[in-house]
Short mmCIF file of N, CA, C and O in Angstrom, two decimals:
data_model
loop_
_atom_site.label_atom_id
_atom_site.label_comp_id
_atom_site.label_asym_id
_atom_site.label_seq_id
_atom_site.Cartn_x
_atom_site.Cartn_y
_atom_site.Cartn_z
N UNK A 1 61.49 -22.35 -47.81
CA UNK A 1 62.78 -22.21 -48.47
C UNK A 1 62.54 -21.71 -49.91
O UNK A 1 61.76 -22.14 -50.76
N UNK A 2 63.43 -20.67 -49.96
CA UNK A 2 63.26 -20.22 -51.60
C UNK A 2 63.64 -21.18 -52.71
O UNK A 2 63.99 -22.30 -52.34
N UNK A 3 63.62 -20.88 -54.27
CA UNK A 3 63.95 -21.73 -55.14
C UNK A 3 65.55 -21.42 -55.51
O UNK A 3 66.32 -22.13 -56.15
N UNK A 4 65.79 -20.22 -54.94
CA UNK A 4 67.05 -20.33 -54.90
C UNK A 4 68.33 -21.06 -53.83
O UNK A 4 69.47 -21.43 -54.08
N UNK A 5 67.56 -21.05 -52.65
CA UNK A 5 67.83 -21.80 -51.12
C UNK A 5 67.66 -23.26 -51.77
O UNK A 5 68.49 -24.09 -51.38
N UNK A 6 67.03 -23.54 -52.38
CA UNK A 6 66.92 -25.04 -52.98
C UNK A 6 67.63 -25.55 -53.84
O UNK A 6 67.87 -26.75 -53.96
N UNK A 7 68.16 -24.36 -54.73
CA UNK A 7 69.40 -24.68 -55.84
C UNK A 7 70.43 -25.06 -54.84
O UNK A 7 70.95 -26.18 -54.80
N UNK A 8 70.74 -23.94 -53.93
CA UNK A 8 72.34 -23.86 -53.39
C UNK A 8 72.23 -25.09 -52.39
O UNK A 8 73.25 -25.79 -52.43
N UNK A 9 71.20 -25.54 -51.46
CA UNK A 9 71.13 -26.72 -51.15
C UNK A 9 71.65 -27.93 -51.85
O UNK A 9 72.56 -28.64 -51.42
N UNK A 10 70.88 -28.14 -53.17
CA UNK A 10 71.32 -28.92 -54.00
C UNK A 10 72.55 -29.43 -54.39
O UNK A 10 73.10 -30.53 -54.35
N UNK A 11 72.99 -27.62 -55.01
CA UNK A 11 74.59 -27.95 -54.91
C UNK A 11 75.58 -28.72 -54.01
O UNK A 11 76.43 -29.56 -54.33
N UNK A 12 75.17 -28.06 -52.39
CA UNK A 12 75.85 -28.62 -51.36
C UNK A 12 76.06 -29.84 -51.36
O UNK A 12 77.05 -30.57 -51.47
N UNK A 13 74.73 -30.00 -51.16
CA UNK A 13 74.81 -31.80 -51.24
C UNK A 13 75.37 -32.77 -52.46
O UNK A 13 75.75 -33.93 -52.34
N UNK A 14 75.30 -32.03 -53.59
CA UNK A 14 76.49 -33.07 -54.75
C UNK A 14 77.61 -32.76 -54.40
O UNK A 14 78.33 -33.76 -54.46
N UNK A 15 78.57 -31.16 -53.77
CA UNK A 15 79.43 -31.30 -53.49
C UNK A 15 80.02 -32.57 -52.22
O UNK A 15 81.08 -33.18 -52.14
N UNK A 16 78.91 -32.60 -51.44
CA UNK A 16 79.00 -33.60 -50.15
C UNK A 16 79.47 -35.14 -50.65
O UNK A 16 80.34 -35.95 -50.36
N UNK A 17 78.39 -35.05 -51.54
CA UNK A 17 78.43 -36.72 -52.07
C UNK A 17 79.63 -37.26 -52.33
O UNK A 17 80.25 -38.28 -52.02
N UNK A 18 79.86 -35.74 -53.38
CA UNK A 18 81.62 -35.83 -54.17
C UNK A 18 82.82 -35.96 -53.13
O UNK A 18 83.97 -36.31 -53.38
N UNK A 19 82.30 -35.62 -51.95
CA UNK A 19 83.52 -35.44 -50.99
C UNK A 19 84.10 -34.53 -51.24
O UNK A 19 85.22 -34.54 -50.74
N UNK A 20 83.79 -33.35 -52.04
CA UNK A 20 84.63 -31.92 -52.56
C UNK A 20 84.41 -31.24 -51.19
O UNK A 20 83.36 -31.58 -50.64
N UNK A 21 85.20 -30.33 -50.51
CA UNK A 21 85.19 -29.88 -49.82
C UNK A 21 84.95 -28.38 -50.54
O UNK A 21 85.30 -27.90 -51.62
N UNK A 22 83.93 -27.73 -49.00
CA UNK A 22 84.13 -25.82 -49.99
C UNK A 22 83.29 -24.99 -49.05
O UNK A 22 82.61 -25.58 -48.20
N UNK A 23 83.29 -24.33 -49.09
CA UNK A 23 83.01 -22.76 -48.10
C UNK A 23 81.86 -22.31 -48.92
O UNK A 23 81.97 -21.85 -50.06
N UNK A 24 80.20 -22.56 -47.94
CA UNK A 24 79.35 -22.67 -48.69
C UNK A 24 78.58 -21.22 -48.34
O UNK A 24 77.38 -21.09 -48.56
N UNK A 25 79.25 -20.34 -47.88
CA UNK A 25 78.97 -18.48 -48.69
C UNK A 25 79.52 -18.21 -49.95
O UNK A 25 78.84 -17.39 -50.55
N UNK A 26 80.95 -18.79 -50.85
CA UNK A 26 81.14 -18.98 -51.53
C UNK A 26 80.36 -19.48 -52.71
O UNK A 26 80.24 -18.91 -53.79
N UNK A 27 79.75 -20.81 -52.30
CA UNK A 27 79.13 -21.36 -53.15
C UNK A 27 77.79 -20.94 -52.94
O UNK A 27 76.92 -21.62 -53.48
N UNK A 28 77.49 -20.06 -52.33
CA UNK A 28 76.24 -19.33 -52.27
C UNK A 28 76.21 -17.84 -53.16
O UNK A 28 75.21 -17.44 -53.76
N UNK A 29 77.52 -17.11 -53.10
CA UNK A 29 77.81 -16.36 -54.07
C UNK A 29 77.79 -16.67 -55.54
O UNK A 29 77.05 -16.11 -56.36
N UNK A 30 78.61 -17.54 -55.79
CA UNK A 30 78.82 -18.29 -57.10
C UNK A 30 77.57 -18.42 -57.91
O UNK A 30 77.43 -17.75 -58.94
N UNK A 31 76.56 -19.37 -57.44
CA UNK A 31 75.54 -19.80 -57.57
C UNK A 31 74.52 -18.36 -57.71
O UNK A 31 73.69 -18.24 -58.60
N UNK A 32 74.72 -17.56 -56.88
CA UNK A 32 73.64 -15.96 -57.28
C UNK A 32 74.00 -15.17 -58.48
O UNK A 32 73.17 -14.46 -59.06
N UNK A 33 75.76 -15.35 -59.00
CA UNK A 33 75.79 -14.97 -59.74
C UNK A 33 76.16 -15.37 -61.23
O UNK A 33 76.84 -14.76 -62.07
N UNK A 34 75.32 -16.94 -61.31
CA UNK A 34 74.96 -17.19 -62.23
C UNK A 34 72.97 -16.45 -62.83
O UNK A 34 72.29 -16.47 -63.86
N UNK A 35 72.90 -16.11 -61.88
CA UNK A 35 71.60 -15.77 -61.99
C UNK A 35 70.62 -16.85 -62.34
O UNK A 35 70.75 -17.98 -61.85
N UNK A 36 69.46 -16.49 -63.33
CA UNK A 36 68.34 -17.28 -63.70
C UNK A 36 68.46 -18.41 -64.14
O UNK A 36 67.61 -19.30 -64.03
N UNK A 37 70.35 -18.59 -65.12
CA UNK A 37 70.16 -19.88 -65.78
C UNK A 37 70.25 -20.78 -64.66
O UNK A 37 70.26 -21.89 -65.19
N UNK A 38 70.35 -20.99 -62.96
CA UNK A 38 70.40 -22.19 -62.43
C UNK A 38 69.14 -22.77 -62.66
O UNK A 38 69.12 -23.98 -62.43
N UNK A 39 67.97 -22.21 -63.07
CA UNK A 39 66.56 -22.27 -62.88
C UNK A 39 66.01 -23.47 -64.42
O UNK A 39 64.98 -24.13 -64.53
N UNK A 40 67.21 -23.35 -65.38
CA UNK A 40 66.80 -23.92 -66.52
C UNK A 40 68.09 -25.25 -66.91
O UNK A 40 69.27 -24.99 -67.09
N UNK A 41 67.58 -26.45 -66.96
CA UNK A 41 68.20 -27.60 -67.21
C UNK A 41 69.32 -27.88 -67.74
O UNK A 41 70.22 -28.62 -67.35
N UNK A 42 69.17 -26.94 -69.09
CA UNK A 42 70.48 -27.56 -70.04
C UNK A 42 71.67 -26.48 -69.57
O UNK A 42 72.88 -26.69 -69.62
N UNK A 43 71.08 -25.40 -69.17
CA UNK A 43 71.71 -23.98 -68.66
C UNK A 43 72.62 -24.25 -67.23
O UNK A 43 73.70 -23.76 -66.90
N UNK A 44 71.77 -25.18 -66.58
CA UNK A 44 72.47 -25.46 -65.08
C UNK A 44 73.60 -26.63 -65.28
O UNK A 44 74.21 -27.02 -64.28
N UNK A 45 73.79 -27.00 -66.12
CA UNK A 45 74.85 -28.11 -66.09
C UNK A 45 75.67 -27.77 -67.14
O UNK A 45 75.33 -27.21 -68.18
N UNK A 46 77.19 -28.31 -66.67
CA UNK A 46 78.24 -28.24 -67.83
C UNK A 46 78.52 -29.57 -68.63
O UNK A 46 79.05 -30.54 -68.08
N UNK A 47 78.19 -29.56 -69.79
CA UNK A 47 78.85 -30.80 -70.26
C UNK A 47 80.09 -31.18 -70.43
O UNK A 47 80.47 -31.02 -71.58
N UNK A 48 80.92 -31.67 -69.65
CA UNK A 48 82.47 -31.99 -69.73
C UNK A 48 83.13 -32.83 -70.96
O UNK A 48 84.34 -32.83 -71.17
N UNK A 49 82.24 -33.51 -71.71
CA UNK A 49 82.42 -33.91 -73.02
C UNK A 49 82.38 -32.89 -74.04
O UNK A 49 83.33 -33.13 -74.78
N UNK A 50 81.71 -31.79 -74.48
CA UNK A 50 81.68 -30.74 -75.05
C UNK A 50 83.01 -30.06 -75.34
O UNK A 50 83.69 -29.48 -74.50
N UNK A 51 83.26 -30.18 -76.50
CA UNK A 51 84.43 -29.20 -76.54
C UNK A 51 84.10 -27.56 -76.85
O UNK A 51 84.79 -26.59 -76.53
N UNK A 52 82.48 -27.57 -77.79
CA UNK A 52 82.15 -26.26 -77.29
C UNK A 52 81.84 -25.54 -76.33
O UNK A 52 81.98 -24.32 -76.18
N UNK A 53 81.37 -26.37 -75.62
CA UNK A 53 80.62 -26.09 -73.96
C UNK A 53 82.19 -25.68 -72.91
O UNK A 53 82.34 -24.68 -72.21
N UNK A 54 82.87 -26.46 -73.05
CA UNK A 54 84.22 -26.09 -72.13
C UNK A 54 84.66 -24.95 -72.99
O UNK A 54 84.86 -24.06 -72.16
N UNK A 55 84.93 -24.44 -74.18
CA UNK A 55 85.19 -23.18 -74.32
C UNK A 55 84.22 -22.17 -74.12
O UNK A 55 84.54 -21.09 -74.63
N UNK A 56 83.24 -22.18 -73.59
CA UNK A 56 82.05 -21.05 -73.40
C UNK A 56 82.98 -20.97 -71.99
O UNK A 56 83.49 -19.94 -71.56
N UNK A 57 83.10 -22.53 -71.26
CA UNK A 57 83.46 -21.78 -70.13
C UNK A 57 84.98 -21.03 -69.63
O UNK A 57 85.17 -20.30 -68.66
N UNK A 58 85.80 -21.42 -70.47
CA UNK A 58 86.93 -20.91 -70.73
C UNK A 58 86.91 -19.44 -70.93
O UNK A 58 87.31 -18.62 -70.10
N UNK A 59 86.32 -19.09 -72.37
CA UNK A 59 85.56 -17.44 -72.29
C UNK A 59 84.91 -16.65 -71.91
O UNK A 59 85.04 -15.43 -71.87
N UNK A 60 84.04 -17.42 -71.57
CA UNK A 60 82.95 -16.47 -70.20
C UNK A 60 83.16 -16.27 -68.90
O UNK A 60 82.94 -15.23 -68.29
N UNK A 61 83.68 -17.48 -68.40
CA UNK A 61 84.10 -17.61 -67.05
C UNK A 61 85.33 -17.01 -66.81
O UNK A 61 85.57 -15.91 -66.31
N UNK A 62 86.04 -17.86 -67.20
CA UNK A 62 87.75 -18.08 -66.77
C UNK A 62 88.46 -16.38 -67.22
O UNK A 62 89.02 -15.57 -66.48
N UNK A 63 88.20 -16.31 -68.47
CA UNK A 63 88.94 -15.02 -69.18
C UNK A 63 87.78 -13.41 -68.48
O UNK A 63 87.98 -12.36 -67.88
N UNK A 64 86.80 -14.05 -68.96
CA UNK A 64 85.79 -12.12 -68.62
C UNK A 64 85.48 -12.23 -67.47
O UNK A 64 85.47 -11.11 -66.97
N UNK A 65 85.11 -13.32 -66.47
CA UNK A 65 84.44 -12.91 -65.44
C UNK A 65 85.84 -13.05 -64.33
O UNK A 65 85.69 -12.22 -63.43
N UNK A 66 87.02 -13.77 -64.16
CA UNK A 66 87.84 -13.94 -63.53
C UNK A 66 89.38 -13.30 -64.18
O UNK A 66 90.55 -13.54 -63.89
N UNK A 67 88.94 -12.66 -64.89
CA UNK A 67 89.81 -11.96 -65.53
C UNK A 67 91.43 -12.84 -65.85
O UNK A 67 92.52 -12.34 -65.58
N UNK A 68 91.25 -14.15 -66.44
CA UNK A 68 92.55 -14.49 -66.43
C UNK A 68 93.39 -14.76 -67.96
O UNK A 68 92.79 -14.99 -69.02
N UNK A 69 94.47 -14.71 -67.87
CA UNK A 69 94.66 -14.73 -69.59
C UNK A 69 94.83 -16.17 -69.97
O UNK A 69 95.36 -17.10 -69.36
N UNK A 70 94.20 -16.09 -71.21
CA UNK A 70 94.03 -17.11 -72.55
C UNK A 70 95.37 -18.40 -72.31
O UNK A 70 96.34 -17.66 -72.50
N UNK A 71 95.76 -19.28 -72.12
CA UNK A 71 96.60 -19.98 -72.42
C UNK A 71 95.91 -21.53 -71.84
O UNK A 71 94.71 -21.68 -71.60
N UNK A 72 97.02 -22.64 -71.69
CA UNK A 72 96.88 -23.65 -71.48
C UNK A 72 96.59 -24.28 -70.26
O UNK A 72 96.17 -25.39 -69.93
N UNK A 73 96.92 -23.26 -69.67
CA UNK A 73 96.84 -23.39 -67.97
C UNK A 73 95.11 -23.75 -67.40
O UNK A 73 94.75 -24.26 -66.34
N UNK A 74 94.46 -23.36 -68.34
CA UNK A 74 93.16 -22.78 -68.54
C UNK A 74 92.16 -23.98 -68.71
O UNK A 74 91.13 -24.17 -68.06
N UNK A 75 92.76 -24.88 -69.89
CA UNK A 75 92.62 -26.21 -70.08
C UNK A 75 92.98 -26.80 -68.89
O UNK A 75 92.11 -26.87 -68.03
N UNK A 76 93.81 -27.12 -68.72
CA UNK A 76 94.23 -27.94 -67.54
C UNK A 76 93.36 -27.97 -65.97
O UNK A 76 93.20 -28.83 -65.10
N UNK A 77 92.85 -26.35 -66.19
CA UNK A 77 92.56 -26.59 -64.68
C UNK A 77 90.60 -26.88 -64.98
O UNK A 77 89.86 -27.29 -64.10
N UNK A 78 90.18 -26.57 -66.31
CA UNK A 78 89.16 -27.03 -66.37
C UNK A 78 88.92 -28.44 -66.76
O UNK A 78 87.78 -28.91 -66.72
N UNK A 79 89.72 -28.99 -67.04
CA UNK A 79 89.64 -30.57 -67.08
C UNK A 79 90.57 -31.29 -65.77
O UNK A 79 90.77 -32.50 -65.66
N UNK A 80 91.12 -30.15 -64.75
CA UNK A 80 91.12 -31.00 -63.49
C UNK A 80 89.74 -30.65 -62.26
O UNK A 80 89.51 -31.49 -61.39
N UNK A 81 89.20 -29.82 -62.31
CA UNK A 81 87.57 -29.45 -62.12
C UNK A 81 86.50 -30.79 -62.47
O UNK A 81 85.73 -31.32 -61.68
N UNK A 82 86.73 -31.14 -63.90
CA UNK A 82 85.78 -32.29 -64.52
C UNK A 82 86.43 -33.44 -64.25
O UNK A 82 85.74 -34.44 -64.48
N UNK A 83 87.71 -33.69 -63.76
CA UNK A 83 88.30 -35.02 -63.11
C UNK A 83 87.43 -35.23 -61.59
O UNK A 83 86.82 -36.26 -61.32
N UNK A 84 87.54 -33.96 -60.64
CA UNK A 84 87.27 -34.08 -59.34
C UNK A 84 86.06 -34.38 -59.44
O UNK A 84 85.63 -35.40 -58.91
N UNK A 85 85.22 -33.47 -60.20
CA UNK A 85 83.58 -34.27 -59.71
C UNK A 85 83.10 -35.47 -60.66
O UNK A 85 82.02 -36.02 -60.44
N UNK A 86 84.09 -35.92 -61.90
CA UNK A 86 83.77 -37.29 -61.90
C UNK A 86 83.26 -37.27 -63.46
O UNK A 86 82.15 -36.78 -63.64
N UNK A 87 84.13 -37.86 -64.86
CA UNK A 87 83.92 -38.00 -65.56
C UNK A 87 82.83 -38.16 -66.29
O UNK A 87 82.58 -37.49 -67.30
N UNK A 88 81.93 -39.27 -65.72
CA UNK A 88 81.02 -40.15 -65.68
C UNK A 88 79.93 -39.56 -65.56
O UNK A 88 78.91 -39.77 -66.21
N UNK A 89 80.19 -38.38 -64.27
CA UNK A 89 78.86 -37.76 -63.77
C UNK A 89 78.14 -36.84 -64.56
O UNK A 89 78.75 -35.91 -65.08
N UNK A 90 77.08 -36.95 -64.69
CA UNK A 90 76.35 -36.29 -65.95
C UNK A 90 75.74 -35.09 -65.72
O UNK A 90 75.20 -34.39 -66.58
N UNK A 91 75.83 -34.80 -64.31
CA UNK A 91 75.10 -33.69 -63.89
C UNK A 91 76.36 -32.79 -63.29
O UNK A 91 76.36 -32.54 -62.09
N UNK A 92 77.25 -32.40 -63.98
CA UNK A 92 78.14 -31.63 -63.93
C UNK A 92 77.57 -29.88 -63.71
O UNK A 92 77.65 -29.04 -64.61
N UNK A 93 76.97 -29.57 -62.23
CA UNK A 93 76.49 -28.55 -62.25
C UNK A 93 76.87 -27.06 -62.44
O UNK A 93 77.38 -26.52 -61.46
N UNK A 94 76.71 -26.39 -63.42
CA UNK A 94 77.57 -25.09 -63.41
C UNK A 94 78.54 -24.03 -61.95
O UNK A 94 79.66 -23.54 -61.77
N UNK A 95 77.09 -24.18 -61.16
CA UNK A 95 77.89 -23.15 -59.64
C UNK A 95 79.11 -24.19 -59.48
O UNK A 95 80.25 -23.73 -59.56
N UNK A 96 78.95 -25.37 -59.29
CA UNK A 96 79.63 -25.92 -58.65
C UNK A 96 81.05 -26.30 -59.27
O UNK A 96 81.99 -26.60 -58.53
N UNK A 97 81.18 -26.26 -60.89
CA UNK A 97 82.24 -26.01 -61.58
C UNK A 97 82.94 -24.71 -61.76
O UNK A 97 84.11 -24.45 -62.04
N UNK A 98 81.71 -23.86 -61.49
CA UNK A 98 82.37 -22.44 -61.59
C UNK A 98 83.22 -22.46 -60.43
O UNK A 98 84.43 -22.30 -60.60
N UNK A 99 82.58 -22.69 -58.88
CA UNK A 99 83.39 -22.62 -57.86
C UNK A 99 84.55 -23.15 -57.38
O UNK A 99 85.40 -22.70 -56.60
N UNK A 100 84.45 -24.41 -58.08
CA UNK A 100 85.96 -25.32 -57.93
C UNK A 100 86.67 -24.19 -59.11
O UNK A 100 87.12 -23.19 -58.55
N UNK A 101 86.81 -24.20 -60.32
CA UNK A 101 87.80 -22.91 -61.04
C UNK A 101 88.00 -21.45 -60.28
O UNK A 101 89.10 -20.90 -60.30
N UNK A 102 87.03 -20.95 -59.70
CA UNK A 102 87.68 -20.11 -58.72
C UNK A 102 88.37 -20.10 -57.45
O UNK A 102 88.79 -19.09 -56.91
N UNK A 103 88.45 -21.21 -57.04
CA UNK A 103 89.00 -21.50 -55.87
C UNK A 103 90.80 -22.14 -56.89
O UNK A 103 91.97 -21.90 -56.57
N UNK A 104 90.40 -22.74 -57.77
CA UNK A 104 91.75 -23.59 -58.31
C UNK A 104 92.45 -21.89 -58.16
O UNK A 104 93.45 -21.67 -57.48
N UNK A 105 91.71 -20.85 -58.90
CA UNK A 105 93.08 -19.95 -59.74
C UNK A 105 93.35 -18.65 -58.39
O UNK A 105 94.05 -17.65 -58.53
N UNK A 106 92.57 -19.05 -57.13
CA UNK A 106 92.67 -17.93 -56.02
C UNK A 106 91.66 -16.91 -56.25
O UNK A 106 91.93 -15.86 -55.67
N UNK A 107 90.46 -16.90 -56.98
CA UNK A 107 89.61 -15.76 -57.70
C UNK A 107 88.63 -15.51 -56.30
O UNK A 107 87.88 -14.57 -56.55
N UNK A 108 88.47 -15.86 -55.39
CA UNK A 108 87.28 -16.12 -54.45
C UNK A 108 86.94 -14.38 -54.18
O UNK A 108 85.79 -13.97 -54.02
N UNK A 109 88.10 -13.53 -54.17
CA UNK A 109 87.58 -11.89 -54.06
C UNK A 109 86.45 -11.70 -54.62
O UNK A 109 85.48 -11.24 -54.01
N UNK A 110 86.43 -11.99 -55.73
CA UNK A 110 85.80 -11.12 -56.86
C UNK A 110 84.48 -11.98 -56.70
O UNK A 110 83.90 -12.25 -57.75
N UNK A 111 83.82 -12.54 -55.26
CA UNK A 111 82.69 -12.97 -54.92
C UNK A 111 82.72 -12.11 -53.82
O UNK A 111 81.66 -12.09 -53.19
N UNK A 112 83.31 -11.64 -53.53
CA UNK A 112 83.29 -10.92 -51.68
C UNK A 112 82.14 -10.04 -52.47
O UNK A 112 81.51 -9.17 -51.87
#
């Protein structure tokens, strides 16, 4: 198994744990196109306490890569993302936050 077959494994299985349900070509997409950072620690996880860290992902993600506009809606659905897999949980993994926000806003094309 590759080290990438081992990331997306990974993922699966915290999604499992979480009881998140998800379509794991999706989360096999997601996860490839984060590229190299799944490979590096602080890079593979989102900190949901961060108020800088949730706007990286607000701007990088949400606005340039899913093309959606700037408002409040934006907040909301990234702090209902960090509700589902669990306040507490410290290993808030990037694919797997990225993929719950693309599934929240209907974005899943723009993985086809």
């Amino acid at each position: 198994m590759s080290k990438f077959d081992e990331k997306v494994a990974q993922y699966s299985k915290f999604m499992d744990d979480k009881g998140l349900s998800y379509d794991a070509d999706l989360l096999k997409a997601v996860t490839k196109g984060l590229g190299p950072s799944i490979y590096k620690r602080d890079a593979e996880t989102v900190s949901g306490s961060d108020a800088k860290e949730l706007i990286t992902v607000k701007k990088n993600f949400l606005i340039k890569k899913l093309g959606l506009e700037d408002g409040p809606q934006l907040d909301v659905a990234i702090d209902k993302v960090i509700e589902a897999i669990g306040k507490s949980e410290r290993s808030k993994y990037r694919a797997v936050v990225y993929y719950l926000l693309a599934v929240e806003f209907g974005k899943e094309a723009i993985y086809s």
